[in-house]
Tab-separated table of C-alpha atoms in Angstrom:
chain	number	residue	atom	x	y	z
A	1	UNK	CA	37.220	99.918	-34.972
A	2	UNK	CA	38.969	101.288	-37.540
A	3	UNK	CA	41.504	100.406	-40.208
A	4	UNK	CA	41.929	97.231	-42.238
A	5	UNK	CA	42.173	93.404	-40.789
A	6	UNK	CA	45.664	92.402	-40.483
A	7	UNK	CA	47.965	91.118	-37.926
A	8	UNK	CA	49.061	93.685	-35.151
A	9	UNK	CA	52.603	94.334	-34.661
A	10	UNK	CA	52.742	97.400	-32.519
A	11	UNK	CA	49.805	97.424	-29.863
A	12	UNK	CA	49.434	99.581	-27.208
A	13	UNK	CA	47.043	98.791	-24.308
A	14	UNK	CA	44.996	101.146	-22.592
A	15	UNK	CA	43.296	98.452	-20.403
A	16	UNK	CA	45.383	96.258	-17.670
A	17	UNK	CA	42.857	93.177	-18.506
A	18	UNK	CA	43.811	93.636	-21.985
A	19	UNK	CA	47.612	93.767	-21.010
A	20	UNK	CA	47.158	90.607	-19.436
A	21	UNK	CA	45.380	88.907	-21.996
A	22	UNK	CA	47.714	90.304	-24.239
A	23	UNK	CA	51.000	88.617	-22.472
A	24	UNK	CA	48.995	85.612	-21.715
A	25	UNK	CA	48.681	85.172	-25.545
A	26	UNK	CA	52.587	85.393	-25.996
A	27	UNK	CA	52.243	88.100	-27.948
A	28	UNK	CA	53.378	90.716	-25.224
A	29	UNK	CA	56.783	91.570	-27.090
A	30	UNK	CA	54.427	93.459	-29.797
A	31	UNK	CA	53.257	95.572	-26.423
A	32	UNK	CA	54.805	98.511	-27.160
A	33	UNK	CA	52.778	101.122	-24.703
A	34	UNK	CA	50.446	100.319	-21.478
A	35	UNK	CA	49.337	102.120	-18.651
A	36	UNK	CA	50.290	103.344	-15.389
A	37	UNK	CA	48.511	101.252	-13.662
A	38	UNK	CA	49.134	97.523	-15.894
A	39	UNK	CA	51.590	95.271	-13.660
A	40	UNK	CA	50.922	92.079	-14.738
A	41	UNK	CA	53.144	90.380	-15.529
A	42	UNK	CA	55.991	91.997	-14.113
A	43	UNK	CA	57.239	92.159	-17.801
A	44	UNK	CA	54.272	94.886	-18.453
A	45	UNK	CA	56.208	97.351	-16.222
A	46	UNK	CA	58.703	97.711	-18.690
A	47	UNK	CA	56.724	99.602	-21.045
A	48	UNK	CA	56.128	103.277	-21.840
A	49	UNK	CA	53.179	104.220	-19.791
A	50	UNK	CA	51.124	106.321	-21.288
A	51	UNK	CA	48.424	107.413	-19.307
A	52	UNK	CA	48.414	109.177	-16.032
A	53	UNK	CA	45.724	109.884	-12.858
A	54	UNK	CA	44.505	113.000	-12.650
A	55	UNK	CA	43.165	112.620	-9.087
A	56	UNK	CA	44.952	115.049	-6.518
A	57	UNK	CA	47.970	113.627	-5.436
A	58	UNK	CA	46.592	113.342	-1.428
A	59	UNK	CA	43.822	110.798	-2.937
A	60	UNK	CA	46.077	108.411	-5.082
A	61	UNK	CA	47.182	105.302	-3.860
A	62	UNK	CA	49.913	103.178	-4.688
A	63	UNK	CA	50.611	99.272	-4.982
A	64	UNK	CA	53.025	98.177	-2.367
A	65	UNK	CA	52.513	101.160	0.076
A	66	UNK	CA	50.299	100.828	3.076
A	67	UNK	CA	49.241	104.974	3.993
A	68	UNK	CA	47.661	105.094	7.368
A	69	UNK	CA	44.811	107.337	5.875
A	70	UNK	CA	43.855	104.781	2.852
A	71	UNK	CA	40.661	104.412	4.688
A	72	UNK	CA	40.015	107.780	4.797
A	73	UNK	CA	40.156	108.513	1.260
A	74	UNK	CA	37.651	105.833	-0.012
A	75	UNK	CA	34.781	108.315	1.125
A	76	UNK	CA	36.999	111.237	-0.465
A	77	UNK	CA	37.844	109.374	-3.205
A	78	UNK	CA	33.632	108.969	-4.598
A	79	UNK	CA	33.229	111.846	-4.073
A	80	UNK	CA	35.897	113.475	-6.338
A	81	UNK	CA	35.087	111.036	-8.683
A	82	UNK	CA	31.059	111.606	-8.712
A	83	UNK	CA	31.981	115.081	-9.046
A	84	UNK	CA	34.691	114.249	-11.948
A	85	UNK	CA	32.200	112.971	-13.480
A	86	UNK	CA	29.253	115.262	-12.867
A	87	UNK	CA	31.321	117.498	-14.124
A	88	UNK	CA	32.579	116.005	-17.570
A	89	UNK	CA	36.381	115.485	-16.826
A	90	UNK	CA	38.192	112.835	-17.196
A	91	UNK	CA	39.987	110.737	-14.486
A	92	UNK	CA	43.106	110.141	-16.581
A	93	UNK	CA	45.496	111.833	-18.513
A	94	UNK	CA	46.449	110.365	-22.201
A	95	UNK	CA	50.182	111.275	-23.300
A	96	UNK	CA	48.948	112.486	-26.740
A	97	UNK	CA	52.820	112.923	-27.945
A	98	UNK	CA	53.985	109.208	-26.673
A	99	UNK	CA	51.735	107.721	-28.351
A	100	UNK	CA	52.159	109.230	-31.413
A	101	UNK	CA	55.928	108.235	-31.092
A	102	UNK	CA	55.234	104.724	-30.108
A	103	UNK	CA	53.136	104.608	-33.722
A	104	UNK	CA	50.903	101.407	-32.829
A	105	UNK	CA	48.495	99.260	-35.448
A	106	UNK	CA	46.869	98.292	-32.462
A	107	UNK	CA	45.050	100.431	-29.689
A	108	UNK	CA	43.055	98.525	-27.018
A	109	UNK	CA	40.874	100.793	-24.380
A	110	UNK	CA	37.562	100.412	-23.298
A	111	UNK	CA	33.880	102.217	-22.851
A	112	UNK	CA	32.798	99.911	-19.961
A	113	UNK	CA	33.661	102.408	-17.342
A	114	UNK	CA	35.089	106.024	-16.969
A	115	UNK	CA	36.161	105.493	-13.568
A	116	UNK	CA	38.780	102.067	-14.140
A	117	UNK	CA	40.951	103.293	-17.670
A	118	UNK	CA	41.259	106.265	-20.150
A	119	UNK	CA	37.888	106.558	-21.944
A	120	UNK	CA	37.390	105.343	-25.762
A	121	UNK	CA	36.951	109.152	-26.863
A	122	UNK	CA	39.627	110.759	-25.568
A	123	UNK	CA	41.594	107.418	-27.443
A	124	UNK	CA	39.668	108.331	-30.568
A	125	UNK	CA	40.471	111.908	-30.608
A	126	UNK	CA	44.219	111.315	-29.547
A	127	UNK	CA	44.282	108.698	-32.442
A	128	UNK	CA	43.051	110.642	-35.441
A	129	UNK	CA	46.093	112.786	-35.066
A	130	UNK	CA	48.370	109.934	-35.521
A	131	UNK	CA	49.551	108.385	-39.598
A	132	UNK	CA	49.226	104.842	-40.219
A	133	UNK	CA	45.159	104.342	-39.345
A	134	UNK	CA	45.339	102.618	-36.575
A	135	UNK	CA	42.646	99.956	-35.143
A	136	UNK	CA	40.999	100.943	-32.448
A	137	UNK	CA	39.670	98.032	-30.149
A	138	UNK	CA	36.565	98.772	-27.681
A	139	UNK	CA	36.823	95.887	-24.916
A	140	UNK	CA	32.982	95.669	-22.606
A	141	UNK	CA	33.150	92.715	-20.946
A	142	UNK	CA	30.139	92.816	-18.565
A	143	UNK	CA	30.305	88.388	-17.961
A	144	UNK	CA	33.046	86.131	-17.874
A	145	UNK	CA	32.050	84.476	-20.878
A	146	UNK	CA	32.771	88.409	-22.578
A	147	UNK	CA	35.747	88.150	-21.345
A	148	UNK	CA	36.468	84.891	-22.620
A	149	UNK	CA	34.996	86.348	-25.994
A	150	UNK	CA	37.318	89.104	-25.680
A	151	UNK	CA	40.424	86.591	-25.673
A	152	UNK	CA	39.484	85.060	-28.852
A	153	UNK	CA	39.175	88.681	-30.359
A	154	UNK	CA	42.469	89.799	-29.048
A	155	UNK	CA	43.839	86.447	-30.601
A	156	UNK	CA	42.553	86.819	-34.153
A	157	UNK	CA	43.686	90.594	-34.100
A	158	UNK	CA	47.397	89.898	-33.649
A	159	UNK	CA	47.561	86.664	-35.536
A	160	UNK	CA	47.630	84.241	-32.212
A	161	UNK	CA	43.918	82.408	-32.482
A	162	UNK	CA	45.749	78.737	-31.590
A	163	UNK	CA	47.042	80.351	-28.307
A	164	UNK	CA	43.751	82.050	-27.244
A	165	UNK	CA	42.254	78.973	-27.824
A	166	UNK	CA	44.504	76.867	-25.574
A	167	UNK	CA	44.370	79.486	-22.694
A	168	UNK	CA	40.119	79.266	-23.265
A	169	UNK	CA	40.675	75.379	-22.843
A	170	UNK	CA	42.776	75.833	-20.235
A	171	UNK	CA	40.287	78.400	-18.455
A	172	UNK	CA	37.473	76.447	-18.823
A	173	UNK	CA	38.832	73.543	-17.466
A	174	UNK	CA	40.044	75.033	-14.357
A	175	UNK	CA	36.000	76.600	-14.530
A	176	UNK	CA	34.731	72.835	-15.065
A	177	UNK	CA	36.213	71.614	-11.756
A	178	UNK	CA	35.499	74.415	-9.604
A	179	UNK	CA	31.902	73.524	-10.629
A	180	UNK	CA	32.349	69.830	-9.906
A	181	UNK	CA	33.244	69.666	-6.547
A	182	UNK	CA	30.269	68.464	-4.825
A	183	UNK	CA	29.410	70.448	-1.525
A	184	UNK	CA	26.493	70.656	1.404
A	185	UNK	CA	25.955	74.176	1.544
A	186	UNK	CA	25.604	76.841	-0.966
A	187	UNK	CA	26.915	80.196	1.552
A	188	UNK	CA	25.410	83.691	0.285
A	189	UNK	CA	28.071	85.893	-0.329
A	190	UNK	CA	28.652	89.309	0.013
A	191	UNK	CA	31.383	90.937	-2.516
A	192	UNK	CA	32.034	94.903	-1.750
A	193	UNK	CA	34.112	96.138	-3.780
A	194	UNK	CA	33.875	99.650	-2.477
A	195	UNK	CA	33.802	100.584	1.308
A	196	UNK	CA	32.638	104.338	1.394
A	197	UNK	CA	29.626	104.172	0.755
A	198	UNK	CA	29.582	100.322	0.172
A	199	UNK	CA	29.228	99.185	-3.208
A	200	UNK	CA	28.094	95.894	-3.985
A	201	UNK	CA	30.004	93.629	-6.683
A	202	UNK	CA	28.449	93.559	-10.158
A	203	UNK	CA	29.539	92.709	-13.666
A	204	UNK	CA	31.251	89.414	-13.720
A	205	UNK	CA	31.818	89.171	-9.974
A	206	UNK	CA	28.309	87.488	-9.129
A	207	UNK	CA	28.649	84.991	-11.870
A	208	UNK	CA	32.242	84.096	-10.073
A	209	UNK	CA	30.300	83.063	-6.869
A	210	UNK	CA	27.909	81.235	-8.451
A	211	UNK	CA	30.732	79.134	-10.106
A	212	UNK	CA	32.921	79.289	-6.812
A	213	UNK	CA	29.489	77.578	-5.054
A	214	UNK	CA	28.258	80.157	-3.553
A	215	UNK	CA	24.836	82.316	-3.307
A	216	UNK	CA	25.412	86.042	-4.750
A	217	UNK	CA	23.875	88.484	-2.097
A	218	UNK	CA	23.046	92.290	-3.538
A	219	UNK	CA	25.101	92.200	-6.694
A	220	UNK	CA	24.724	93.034	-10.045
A	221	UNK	CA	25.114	90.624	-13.060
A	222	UNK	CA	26.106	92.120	-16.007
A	223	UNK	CA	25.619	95.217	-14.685
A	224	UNK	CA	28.333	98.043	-12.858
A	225	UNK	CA	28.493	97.914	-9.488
A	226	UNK	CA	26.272	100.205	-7.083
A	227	UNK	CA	26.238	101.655	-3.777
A	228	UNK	CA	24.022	99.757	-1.579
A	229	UNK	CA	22.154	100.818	1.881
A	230	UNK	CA	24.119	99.598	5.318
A	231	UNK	CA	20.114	98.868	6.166
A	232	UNK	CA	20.015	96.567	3.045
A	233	UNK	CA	23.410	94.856	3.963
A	234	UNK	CA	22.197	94.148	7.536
A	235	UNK	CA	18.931	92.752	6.354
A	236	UNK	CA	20.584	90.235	3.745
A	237	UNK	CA	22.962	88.903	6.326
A	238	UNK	CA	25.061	87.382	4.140
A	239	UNK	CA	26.957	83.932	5.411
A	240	UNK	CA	30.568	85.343	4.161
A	241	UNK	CA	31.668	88.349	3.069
A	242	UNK	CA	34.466	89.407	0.360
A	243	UNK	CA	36.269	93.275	0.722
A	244	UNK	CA	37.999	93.998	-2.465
A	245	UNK	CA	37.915	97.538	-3.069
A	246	UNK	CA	38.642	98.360	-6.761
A	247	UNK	CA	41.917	99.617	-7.189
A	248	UNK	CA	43.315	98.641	-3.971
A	249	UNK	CA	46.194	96.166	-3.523
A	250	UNK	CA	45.808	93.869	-0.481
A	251	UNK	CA	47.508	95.796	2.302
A	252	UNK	CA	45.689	99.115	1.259
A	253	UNK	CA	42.153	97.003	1.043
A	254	UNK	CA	42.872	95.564	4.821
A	255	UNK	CA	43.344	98.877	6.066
A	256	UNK	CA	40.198	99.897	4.369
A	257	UNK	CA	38.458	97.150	5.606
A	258	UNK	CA	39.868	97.479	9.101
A	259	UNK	CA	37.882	101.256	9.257
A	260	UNK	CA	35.050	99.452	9.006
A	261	UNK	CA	35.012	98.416	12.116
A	262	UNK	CA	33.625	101.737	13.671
A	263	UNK	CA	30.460	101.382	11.797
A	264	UNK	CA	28.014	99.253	13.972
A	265	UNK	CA	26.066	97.707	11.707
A	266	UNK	CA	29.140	96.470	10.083
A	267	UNK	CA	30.499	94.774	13.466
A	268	UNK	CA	26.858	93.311	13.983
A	269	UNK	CA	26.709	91.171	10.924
A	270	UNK	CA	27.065	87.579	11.439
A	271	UNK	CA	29.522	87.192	9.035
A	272	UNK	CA	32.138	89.410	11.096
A	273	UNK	CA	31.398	88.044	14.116
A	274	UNK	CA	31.976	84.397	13.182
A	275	UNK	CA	35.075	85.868	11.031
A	276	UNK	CA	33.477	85.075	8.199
A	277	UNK	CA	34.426	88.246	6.654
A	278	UNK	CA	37.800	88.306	4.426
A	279	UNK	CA	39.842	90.811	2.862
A	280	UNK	CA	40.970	90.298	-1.281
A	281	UNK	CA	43.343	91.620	-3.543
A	282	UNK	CA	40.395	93.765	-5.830
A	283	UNK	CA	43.132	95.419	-7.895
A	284	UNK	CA	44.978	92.266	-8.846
A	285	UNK	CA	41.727	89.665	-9.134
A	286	UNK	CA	38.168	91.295	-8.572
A	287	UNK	CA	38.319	94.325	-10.564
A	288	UNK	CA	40.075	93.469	-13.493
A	289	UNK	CA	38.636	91.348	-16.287
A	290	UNK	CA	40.922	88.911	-17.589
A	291	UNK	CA	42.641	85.824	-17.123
A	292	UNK	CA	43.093	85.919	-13.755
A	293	UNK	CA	39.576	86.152	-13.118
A	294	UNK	CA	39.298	82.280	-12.868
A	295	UNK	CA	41.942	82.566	-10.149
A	296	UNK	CA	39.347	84.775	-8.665
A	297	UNK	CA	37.114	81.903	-8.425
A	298	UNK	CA	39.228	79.681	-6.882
A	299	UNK	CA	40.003	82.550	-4.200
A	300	UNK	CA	36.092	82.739	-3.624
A	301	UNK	CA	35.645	79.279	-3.306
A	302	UNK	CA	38.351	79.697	-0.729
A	303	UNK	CA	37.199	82.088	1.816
A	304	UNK	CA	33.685	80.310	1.404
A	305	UNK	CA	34.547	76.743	2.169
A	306	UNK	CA	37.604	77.334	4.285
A	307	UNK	CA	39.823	75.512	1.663
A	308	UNK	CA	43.102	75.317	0.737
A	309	UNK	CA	44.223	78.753	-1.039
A	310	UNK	CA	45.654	77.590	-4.843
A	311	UNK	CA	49.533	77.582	-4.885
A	312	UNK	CA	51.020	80.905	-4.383
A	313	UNK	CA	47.907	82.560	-3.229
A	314	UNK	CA	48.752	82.320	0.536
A	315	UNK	CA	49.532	86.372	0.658
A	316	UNK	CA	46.300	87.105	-1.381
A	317	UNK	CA	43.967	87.132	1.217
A	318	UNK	CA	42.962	87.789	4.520
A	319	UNK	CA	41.006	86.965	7.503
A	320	UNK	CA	39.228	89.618	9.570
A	321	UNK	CA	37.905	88.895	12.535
A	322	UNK	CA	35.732	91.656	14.963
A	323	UNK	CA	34.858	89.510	17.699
């Protein structure tokens, strides 16, 4: 961080979880800048985006559009980004001028991962070119109590500490009776939240099953996800199984997840045969850490005990059956 403690007036967010949060809190009239990629709420749109993707345009995807070869890119996808990286570059593109227009007290971006925003030093370089000092926020939520921690920061930096404590109640009671219901069977689950090669679900996304009443199977707490072995998937046989591929809006994960069907040792699990095997919205709910993330929950707790989806989730998820 940098600069003095005061109230923010002018934030930009370089994080859609932060975004979120942010308009969550109330405070999202003092947004002044987000990214490309923060749509929630629909509100956040209407900002100055200031960062761009620097994959080739044949590998991008966009929410709302359903590209016949989404599946195909997955695999092309890691391995532009594994060589992005390899190679040093960055994945996004930081409008150095816009931001120095907008003039914020407040920047939010993260370190957590190079692969999901803009990176904290290419923030940090953009911002020492810019007057006024401003404070420069580092989000790492690897848990969901981080990101609950990470609410109550955001509150006390733009002056709104009653609000992020109502939305923590609020939170933690919807938490509280996920936990309560009483159930016979505790399913291992299965969250990939990659599909070429399969990646299994870490960070906060095993902690979200074990409150949803399930088993985690091959994830990762508090820890980025990984690529794990087809070998190791079929020898876990997981009960149910979650596809939320990071970045991917519903219809472009069901296509993704629909390729999958080729691979034999995909159509062999038990899950998929018993069409146990279901298809979420990873760009909206897995992938992003913030409020929503309880509403994750509730959509695990869905696909594992056949329940009633929460109100206005019906077009969040899917069934796939292979039989």
């Amino acid at each position: 961080m940098t600069g003095d403690l005061r109230r923010a007036e002018r934030i930009v967010s370089l994080l859609p979880s932060a975004t979120e949060t942010l308009f969550a809190l109330g405070v999202g009239e003092r947004v002044v800048g987000v990214t490309h990629e923060c749509d929630w709420p629909a509100e956040a749109r209407t900002r100055p985006a200031l960062t761009a993707s620097t994959l080739p345009a044949l590998l991008q995807t966009h929410p709302g559009t359903t590209p016949a070869n989404v599946a195909d890119r997955a695999g092309a996808i890691d391995r532009h980004v594994r060589a992005s990286v390899h190679a040093g570059s960055s994945l996004y593109h930081l409008d150095d001028a816009k931001l120095e227009a907008l003039a914020p007290d407040l920047i939010v971006t993260q370190e957590l991962c190079a692969v999901c925003a803009v990176s904290y030093e290419i923030v940090a370089t953009a911002a020492k070119r810019l007057r006024g000092d401003p404070r420069i926020v580092s989000l790492e939520p690897a848990t969901l109590d981080d990101v609950f921690a990470n609410i109550a920061t955001l509150g006390e930096l733009t002056g709104s500490a009653p609000a992020a404590q109502m939305l923590f109640a609020k939170l933690m009671k919807r938490v509280a009776t996920l936990r309560a219901i009483p159930r016979t069977k505790k399913p291992r689950v299965l969250v990939l939240e990659w599909t070429d090669p399969p990646m299994s679900g870490g960070h906060w996304t095993p902690g979200l099953i074990e409150i949803a009443g399930g088993a985690d199977v091959l994830g990762f707490a508090g820890g980025p996800t990984r690529a794990v072995a087809w070998d190791a998937i079929a020898a876990a046989d997981p009960d149910v199984i979650i596809v939320a591929p990071c970045g991917y809006d519903l219809a472009q994960a069901r296509i993704a997840a629909l390729d999958l069907a080729s691979n034999p040792i995909w159509a062999a699990l038990r899950a998929v045969r018993e069409g146990r095997a279901f298809v979420l919205d990873g760009n909206a709910f897995v992938n992003r850490p913030g409020p929503r993330l309880v509403d994750t929950a509730e959509l695990f707790a869905a696909c594992m005990f056949d329940e009633p989806l929460p109100p206005g989730d019906a077009a969040r998820i899917a069934v796939t059956s292979f039989r």
